[in-house]
Short mmCIF file of C-alpha atoms and ligand atoms in Angstrom, two decimals:
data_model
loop_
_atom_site.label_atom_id
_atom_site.label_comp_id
_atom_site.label_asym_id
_atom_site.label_seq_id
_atom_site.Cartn_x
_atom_site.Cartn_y
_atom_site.Cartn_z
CA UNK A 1 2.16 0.16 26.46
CA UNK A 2 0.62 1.01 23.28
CA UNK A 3 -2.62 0.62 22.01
CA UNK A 4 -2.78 -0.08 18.30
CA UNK A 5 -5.95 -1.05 16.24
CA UNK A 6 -5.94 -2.24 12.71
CA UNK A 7 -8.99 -2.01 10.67
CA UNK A 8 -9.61 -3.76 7.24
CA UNK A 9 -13.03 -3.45 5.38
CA UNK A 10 -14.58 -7.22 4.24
CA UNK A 11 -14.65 -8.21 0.64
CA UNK A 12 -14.67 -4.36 0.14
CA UNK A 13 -15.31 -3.75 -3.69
CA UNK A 14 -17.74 -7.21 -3.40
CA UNK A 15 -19.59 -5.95 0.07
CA UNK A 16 -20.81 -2.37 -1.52
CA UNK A 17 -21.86 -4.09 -4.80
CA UNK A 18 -23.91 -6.64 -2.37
CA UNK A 19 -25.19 -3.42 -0.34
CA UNK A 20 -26.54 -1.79 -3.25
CA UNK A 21 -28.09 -4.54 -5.37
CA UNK A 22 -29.98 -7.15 -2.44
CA UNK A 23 -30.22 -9.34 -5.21
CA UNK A 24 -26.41 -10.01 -5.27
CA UNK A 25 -26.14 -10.66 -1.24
CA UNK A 26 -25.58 -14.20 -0.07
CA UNK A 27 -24.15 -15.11 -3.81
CA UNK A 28 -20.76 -15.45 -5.30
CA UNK A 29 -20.06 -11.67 -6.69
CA UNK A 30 -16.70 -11.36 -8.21
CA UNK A 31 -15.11 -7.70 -8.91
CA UNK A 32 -12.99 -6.46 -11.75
CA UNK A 33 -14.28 -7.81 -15.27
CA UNK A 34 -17.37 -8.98 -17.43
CA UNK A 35 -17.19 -13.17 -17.53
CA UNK A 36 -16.32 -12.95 -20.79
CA UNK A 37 -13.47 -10.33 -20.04
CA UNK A 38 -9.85 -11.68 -21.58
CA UNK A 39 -6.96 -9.48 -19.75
CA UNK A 40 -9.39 -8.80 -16.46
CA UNK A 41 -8.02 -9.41 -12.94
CA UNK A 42 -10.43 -9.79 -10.09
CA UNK A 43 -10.63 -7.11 -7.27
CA UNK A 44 -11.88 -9.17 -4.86
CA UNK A 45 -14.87 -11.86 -4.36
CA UNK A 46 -17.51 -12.07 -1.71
CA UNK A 47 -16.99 -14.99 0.94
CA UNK A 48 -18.99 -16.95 -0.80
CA UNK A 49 -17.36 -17.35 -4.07
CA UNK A 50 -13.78 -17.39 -1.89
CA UNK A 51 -15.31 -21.41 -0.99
CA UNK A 52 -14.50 -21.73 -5.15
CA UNK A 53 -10.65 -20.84 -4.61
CA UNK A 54 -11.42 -17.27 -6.65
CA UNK A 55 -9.21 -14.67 -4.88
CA UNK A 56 -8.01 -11.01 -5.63
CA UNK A 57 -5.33 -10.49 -8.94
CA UNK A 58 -6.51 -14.33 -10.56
CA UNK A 59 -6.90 -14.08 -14.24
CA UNK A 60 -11.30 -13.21 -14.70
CA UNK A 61 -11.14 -16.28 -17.18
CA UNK A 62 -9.48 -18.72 -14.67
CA UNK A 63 -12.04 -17.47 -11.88
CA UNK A 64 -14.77 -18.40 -14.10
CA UNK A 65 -13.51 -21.61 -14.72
CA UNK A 66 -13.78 -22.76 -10.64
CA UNK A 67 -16.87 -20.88 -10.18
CA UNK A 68 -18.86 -21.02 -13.66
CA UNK A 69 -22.13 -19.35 -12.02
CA UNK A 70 -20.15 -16.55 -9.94
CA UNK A 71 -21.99 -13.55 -10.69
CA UNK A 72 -19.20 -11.00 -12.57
CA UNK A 73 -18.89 -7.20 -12.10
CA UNK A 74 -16.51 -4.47 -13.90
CA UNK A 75 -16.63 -2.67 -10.57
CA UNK A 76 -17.31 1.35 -9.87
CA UNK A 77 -14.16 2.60 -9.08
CA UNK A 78 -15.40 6.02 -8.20
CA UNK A 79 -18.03 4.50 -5.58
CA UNK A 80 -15.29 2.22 -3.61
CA UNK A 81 -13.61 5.52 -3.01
CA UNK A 82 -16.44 7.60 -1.92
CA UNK A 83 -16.94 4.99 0.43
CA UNK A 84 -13.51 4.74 1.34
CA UNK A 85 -13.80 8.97 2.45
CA UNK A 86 -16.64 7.95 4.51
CA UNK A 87 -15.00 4.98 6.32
CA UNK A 88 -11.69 7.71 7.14
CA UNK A 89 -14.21 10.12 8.67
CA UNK A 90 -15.33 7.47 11.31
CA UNK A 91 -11.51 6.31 12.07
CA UNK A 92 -10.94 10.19 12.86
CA UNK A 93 -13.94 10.11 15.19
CA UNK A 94 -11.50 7.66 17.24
CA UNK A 95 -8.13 8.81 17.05
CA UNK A 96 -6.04 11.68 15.54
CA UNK A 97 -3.68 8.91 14.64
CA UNK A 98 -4.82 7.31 11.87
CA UNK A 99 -2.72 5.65 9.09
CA UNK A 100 -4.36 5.02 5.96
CA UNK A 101 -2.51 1.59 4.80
CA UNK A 102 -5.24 1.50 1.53
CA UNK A 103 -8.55 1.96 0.26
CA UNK A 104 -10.26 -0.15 2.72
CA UNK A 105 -8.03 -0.52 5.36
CA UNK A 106 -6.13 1.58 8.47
CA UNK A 107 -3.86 1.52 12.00
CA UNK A 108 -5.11 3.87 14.41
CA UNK A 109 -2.89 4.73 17.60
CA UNK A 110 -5.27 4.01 20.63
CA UNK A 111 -2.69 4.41 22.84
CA UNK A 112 -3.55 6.52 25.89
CA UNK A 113 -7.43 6.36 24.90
CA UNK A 114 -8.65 2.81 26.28
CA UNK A 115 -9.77 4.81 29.21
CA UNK A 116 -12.61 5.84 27.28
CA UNK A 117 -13.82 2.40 26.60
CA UNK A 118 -14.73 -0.35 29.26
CA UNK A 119 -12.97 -2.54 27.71
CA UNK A 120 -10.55 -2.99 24.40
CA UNK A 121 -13.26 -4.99 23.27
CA UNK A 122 -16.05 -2.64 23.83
CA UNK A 123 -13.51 -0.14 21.43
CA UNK A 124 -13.62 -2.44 18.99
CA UNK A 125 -17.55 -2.84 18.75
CA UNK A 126 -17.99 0.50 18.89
CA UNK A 127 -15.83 1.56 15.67
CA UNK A 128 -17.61 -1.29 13.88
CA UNK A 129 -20.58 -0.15 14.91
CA UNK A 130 -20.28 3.34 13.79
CA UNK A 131 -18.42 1.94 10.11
CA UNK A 132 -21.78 0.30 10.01
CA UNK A 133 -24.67 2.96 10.95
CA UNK A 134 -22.33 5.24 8.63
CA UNK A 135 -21.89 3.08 5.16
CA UNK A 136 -24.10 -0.24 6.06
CA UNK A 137 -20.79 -2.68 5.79
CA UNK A 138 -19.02 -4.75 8.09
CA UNK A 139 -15.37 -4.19 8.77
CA UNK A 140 -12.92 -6.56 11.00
CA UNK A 141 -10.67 -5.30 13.52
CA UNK A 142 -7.72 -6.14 15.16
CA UNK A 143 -6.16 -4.87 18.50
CA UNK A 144 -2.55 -5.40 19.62
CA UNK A 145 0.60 -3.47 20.76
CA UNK A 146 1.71 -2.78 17.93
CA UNK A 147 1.47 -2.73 14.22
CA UNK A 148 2.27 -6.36 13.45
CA UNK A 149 -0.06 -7.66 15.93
CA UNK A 150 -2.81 -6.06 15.05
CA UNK A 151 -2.85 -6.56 11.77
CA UNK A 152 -2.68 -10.26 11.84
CA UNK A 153 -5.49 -10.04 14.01
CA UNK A 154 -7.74 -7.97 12.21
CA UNK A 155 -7.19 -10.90 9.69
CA UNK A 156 -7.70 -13.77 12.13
CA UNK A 157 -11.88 -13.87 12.57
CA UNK A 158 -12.71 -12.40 8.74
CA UNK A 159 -15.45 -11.89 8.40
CA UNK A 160 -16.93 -9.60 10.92
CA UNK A 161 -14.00 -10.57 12.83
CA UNK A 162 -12.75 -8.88 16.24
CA UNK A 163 -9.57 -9.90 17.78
CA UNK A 164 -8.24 -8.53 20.77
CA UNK A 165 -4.18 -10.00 21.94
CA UNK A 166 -2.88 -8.36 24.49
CA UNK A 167 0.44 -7.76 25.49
CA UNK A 168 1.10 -11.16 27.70
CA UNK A 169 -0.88 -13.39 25.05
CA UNK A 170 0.97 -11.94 22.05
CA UNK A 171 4.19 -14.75 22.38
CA UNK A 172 1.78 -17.99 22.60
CA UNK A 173 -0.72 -16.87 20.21
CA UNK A 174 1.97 -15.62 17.32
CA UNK A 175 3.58 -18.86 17.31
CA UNK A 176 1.23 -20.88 15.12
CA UNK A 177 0.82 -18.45 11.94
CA UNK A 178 2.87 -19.66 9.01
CA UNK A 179 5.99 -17.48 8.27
CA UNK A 180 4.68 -16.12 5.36
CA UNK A 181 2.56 -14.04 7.40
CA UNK A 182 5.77 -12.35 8.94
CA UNK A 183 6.22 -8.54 7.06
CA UNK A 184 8.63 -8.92 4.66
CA UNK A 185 8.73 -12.77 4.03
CA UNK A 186 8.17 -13.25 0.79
CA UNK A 187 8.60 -17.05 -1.95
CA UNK A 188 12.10 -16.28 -1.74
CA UNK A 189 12.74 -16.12 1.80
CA UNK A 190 9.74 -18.40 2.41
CA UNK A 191 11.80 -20.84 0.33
CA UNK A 192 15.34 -20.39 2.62
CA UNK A 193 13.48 -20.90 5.54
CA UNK A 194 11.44 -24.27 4.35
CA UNK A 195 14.96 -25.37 3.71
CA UNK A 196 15.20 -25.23 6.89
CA UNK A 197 12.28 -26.93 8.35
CA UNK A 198 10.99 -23.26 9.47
CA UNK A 199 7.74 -23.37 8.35
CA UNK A 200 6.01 -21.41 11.60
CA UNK A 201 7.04 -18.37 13.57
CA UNK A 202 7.60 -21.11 16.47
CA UNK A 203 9.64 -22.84 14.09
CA UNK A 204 10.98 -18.83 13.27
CA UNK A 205 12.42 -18.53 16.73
CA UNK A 206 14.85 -21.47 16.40
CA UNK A 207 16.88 -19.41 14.56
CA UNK A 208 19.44 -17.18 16.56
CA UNK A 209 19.65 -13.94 15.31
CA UNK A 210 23.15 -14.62 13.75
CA UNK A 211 22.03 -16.81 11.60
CA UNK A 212 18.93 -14.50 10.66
CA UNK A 213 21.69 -11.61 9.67
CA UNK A 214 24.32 -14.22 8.06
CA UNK A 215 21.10 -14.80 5.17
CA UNK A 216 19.08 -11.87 4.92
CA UNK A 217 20.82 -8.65 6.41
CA UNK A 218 19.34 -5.97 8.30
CA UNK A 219 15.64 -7.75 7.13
CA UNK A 220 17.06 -10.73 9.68
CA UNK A 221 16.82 -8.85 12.67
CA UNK A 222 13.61 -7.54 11.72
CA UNK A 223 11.96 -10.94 11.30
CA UNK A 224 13.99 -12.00 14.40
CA UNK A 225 12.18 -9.34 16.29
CA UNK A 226 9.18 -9.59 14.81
CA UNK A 227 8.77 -13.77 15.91
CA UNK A 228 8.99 -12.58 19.13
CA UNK A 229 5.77 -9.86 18.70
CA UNK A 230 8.27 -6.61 18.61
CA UNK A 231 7.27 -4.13 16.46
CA UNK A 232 7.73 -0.79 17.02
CA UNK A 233 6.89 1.08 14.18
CA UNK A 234 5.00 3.77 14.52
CA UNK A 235 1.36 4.47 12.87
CA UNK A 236 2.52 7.25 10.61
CA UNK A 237 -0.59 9.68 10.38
CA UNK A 238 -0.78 11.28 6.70
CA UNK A 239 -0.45 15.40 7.66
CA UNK A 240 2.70 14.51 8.94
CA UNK A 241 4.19 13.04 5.98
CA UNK A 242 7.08 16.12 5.39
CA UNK A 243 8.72 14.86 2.73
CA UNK A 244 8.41 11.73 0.13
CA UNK A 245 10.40 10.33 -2.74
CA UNK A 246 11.68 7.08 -3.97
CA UNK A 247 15.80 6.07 -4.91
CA UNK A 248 17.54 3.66 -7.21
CA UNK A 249 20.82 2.32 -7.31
CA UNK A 250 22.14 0.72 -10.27
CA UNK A 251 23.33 -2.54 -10.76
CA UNK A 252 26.55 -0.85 -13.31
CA UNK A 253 27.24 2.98 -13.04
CA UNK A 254 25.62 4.53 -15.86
CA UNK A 255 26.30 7.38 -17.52
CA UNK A 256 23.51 7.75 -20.75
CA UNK A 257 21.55 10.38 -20.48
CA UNK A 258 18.67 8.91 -22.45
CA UNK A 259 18.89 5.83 -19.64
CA UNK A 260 18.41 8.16 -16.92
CA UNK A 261 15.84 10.12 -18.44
CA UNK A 262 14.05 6.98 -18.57
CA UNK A 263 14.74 6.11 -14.73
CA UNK A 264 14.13 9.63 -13.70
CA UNK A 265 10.27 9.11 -15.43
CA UNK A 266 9.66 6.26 -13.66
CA UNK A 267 10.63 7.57 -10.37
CA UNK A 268 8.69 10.23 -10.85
CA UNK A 269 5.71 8.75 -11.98
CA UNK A 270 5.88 6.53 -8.54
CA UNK A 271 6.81 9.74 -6.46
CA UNK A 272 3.60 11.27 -8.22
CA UNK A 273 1.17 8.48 -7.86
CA UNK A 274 1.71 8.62 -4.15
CA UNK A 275 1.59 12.00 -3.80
CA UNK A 276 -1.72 11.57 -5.28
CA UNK A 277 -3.02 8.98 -3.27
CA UNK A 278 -2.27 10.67 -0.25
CA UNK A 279 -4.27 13.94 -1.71
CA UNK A 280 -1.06 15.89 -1.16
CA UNK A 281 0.68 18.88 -3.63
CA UNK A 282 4.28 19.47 -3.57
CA UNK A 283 5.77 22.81 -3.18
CA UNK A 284 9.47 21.31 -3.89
CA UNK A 285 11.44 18.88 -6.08
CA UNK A 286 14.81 17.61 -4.75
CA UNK A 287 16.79 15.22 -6.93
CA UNK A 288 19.28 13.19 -5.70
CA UNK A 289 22.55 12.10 -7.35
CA UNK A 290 25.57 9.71 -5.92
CA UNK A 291 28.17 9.93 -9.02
CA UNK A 292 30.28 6.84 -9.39
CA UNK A 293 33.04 7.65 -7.15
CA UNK A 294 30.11 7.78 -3.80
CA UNK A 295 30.21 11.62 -4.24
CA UNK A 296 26.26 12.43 -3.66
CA UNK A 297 24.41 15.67 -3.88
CA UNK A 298 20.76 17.04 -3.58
CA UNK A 299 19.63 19.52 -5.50
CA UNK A 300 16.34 21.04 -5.04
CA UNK A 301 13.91 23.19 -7.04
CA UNK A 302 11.22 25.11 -5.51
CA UNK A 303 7.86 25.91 -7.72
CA UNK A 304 5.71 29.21 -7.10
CA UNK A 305 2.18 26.60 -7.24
CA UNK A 306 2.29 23.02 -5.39
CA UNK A 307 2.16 20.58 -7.95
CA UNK A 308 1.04 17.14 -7.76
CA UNK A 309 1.18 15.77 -11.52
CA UNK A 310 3.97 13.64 -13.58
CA UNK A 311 4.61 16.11 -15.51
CA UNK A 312 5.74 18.83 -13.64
CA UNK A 313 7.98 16.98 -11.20
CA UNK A 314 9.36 15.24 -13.99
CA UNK A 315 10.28 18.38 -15.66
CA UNK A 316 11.70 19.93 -12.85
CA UNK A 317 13.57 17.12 -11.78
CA UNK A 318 14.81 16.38 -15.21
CA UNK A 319 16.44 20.36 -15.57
CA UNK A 320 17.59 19.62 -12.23
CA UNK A 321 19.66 16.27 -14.14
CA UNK A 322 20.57 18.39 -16.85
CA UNK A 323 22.22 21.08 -14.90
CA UNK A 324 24.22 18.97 -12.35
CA UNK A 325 25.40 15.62 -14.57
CA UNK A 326 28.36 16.84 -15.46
CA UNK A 327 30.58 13.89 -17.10
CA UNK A 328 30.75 11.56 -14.66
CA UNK A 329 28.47 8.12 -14.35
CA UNK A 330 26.17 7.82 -11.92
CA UNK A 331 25.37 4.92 -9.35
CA UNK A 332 22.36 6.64 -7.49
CA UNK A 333 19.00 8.13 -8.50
CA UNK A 334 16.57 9.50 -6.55
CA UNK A 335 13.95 11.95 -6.74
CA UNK A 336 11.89 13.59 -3.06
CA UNK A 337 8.95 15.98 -2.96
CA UNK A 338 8.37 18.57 -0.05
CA UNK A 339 7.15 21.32 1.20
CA UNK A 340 3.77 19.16 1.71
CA UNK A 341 -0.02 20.91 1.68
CA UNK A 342 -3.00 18.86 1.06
CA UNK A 343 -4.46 21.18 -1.05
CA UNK A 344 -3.84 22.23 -4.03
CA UNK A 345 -4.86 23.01 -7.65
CA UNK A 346 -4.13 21.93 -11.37
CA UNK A 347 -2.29 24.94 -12.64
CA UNK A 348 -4.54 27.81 -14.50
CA UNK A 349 -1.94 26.85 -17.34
CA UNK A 350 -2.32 23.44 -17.17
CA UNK A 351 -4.06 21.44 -19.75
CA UNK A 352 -7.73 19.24 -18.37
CA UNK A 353 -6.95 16.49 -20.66
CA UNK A 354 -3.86 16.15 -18.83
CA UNK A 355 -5.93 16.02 -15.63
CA UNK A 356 -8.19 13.55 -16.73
CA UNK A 357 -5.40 11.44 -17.98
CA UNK A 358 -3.90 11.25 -14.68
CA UNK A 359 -6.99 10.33 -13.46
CA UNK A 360 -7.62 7.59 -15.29
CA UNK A 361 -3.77 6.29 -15.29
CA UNK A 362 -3.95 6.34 -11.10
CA UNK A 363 -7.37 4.63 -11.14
CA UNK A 364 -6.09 1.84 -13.26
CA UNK A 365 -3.20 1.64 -11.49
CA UNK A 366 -4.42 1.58 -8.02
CA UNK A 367 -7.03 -0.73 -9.53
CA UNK A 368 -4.38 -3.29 -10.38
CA UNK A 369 -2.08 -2.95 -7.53
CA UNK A 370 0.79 -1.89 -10.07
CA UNK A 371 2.08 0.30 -12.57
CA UNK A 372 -0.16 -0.72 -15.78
CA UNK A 373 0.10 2.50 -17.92
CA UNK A 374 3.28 4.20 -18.89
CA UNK A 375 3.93 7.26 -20.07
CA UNK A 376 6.31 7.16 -23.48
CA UNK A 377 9.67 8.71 -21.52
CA UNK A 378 9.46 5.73 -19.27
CA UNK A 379 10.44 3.31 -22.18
CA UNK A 380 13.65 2.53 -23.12
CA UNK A 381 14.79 4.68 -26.10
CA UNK A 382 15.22 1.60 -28.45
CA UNK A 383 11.86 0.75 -27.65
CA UNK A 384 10.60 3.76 -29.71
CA UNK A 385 11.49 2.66 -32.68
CA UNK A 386 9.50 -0.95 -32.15
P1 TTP B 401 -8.37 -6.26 0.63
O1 TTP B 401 -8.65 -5.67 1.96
O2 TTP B 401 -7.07 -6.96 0.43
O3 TTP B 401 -9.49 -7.32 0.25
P2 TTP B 401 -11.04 -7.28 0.55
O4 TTP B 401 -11.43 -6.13 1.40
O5 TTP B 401 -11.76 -7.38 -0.75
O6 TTP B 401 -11.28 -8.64 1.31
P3 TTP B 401 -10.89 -9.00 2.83
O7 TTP B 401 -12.20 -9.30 3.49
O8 TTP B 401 -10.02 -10.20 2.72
O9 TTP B 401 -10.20 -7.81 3.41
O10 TTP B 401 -8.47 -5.17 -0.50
C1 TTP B 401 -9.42 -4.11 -0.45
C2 TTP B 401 -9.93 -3.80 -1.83
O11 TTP B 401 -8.86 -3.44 -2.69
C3 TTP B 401 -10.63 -4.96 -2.50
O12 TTP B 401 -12.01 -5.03 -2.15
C4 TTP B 401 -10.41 -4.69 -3.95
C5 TTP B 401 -9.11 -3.94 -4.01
N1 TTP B 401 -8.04 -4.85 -4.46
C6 TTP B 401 -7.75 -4.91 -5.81
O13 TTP B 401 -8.35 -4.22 -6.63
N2 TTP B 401 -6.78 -5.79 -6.24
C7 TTP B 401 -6.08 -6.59 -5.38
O14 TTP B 401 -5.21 -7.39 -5.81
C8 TTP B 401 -6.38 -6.51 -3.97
C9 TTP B 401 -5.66 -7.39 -2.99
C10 TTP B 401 -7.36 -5.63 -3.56
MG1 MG B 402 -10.38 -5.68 3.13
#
């Protein structure tokens, strides 16, 4: 049976700014904006300005309103994620197979290690304890057979939390958690199932599985599964990632050049992005194409240096378009990297403004949760001219 352990930092942006300024601990501290900020988002909040209703991606101004003496921070981007390095070293003093999920948070695969611990509960204290003698901030933690489990129970004692569910308690104690809690259940499907009275996985497992697949396809027997606690995806540890790369198919075939250009940028700029996040270079560029009549072929391009930035997968991937269109519309898009180190350099040719830009485009990015800066090839070519 395996042994998998989720681990999620608390209030992480809010926590360090409360570890490094006493003054702010025990006191609503809200991340991501001055007060007087317009277009800021918050991070996160510390626990005690979550009592207001403030939460993570509300407008600064509207958090403001429900907790008028919060006490407001831009945030230190650079700090989280030194911190963030710190807290991966300790998850690798537990297991080889670690999945980093984000900047505060991570599965590790225990499986075959509880030996080493009198109990799964005595596991969890001790990685808590060593996240704390190492960066002075608490962390919850969830244990569980798999994936699903032990994420919802890192989440179910937050603060400080420690949840342990093992394998014969996993059916009784999943059946009260709303279905939005459920991977993959979203308003929408949220919405079907309310329609149907299914509010609760309990409620969840009324539904045979036919009638899972008849309304939402292949997700169906995932979340069919997934009432019932089974879940076996695997903790996918990052120097194993071979290959990674992101597809689109189109709603209507299309054939413009200047509209794929566009796609291709954006796909690149996402294929990029996590390329960067995971630290990794790419030796390779592979773009895919499915022409209208299902006809699909991969074409790949390899580069004498790894790269890692926009730019240079773009371009690559973009000759690679150029060379293979040919005449006929296209239904499918995709662009994969390979050929995976995680090291690498910026080009001696390349230009440090360019760097820098990157930079600060992934750090606002990551610091929003979604694509917030563009590059001008990812607009539509009427937009130009606006
Ligand atoms: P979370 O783990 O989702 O939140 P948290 O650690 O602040 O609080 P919790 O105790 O509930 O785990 O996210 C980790 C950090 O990522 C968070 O401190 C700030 C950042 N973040 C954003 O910048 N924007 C967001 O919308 C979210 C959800 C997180
Ligand atoms: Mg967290």
């Amino acid at each position: 049976m395996a042994i998998i352990m989720h681990v999620d930092m608390d209030s992480f942006f809010a926590a360090v700014e409360q570890r490094d300024n006493p003054e702010l601990r025990g006191k609503p501290v809200i991340v991501g904006g001055h007060r007087d900020s317009k277009r800021g988002v918050v991070s996160t909040c510390s626990y005690e300005a979550r009592k207001y209703g403030v939460h993570s991606a509300m407008p600064i101004a509207q958090a403001v309103k429900l907790c008028p003496h919060g006490i407001f921070i831009p945030g230190n981007h650079k700090k989280y994620a030194a911190v963030s390095r710190q807290i991966r070293s300790v998850f690798y003093e537990f297991s080889p197979v670690v999945e980093i999920v984000s900047i505060d948070e991570a599965f590790l695969d225990m499986t075959g290690c509880e030996h080493l611990y009198e109990s799964l509960e005595d596991l969890g204290r001790a990685i808590k304890r060593r996240i704390f003698e190492t960066v002075s901030l608490t962390a919850s933690v969830g244990i569980g057979p798999n994936k699903f489990v032990a994420k919802l129970a890192s989440d179910y004692r937050k603060p400080d939390g420690l949840v342990v569910v093992r394998p014969q308690e996993v059916w009784d104690w999943l059946a009260q958690f709303p279905v939005k809690k459920v991977w993959g259940i979203g308003q929408k499907t949220a919405e079907v199932l309310a329609s149907w009275q299914v509010y609760t996985i309990a409620d969840l497992r009324r539904c045979s599985r036919e009638t899972l697949v008849r309304q939402f396809g292949k997700q169906g027997y995932t979340l069919y599964q997934l009432a019932r606690g089974i879940d076996h995806s695997p903790v996918e540890p990052e120097a194993e990632t071979k290959s990674l790369g992101r597809e689109t198919t189109f709603a209507e075939d299309i054939a413009a050049m200047s509209k794929l250009r566009q796609v291709l940028a954006d796909l690149t700029a996402e294929v990029g992005y996590r390329l960067r996040r995971h630290g990794l270079w790419a030796r390779t560029i592979t773009l895919k194409l499915r022409y209208d009549d299902f006809t699909t072929i991969t074409r790949s391009s390899s580069l004498p240096e790894p790269v890692n930035n926009d730019d240079d997968i773009f371009h690559t991937a973009y000759k690679l378009l150029v060379d293979n269109i040919g005449q006929r519309p296209v239904r499918l898009l995709g662009v994969y990297v390979s050929q995976l180190t995680g090291f690498g350099q910026p080009s001696l040719f390349s230009d440090p403004r360019r760097e820098r830009l990157t930079r600060l485009m992934d750090e606002l990015n990551t610091r929003h949760g979604r694509p917030v800066l563009y590059k001008g090839r990812q607009l539509p070519s009427d937009a130009t001219d606006r």
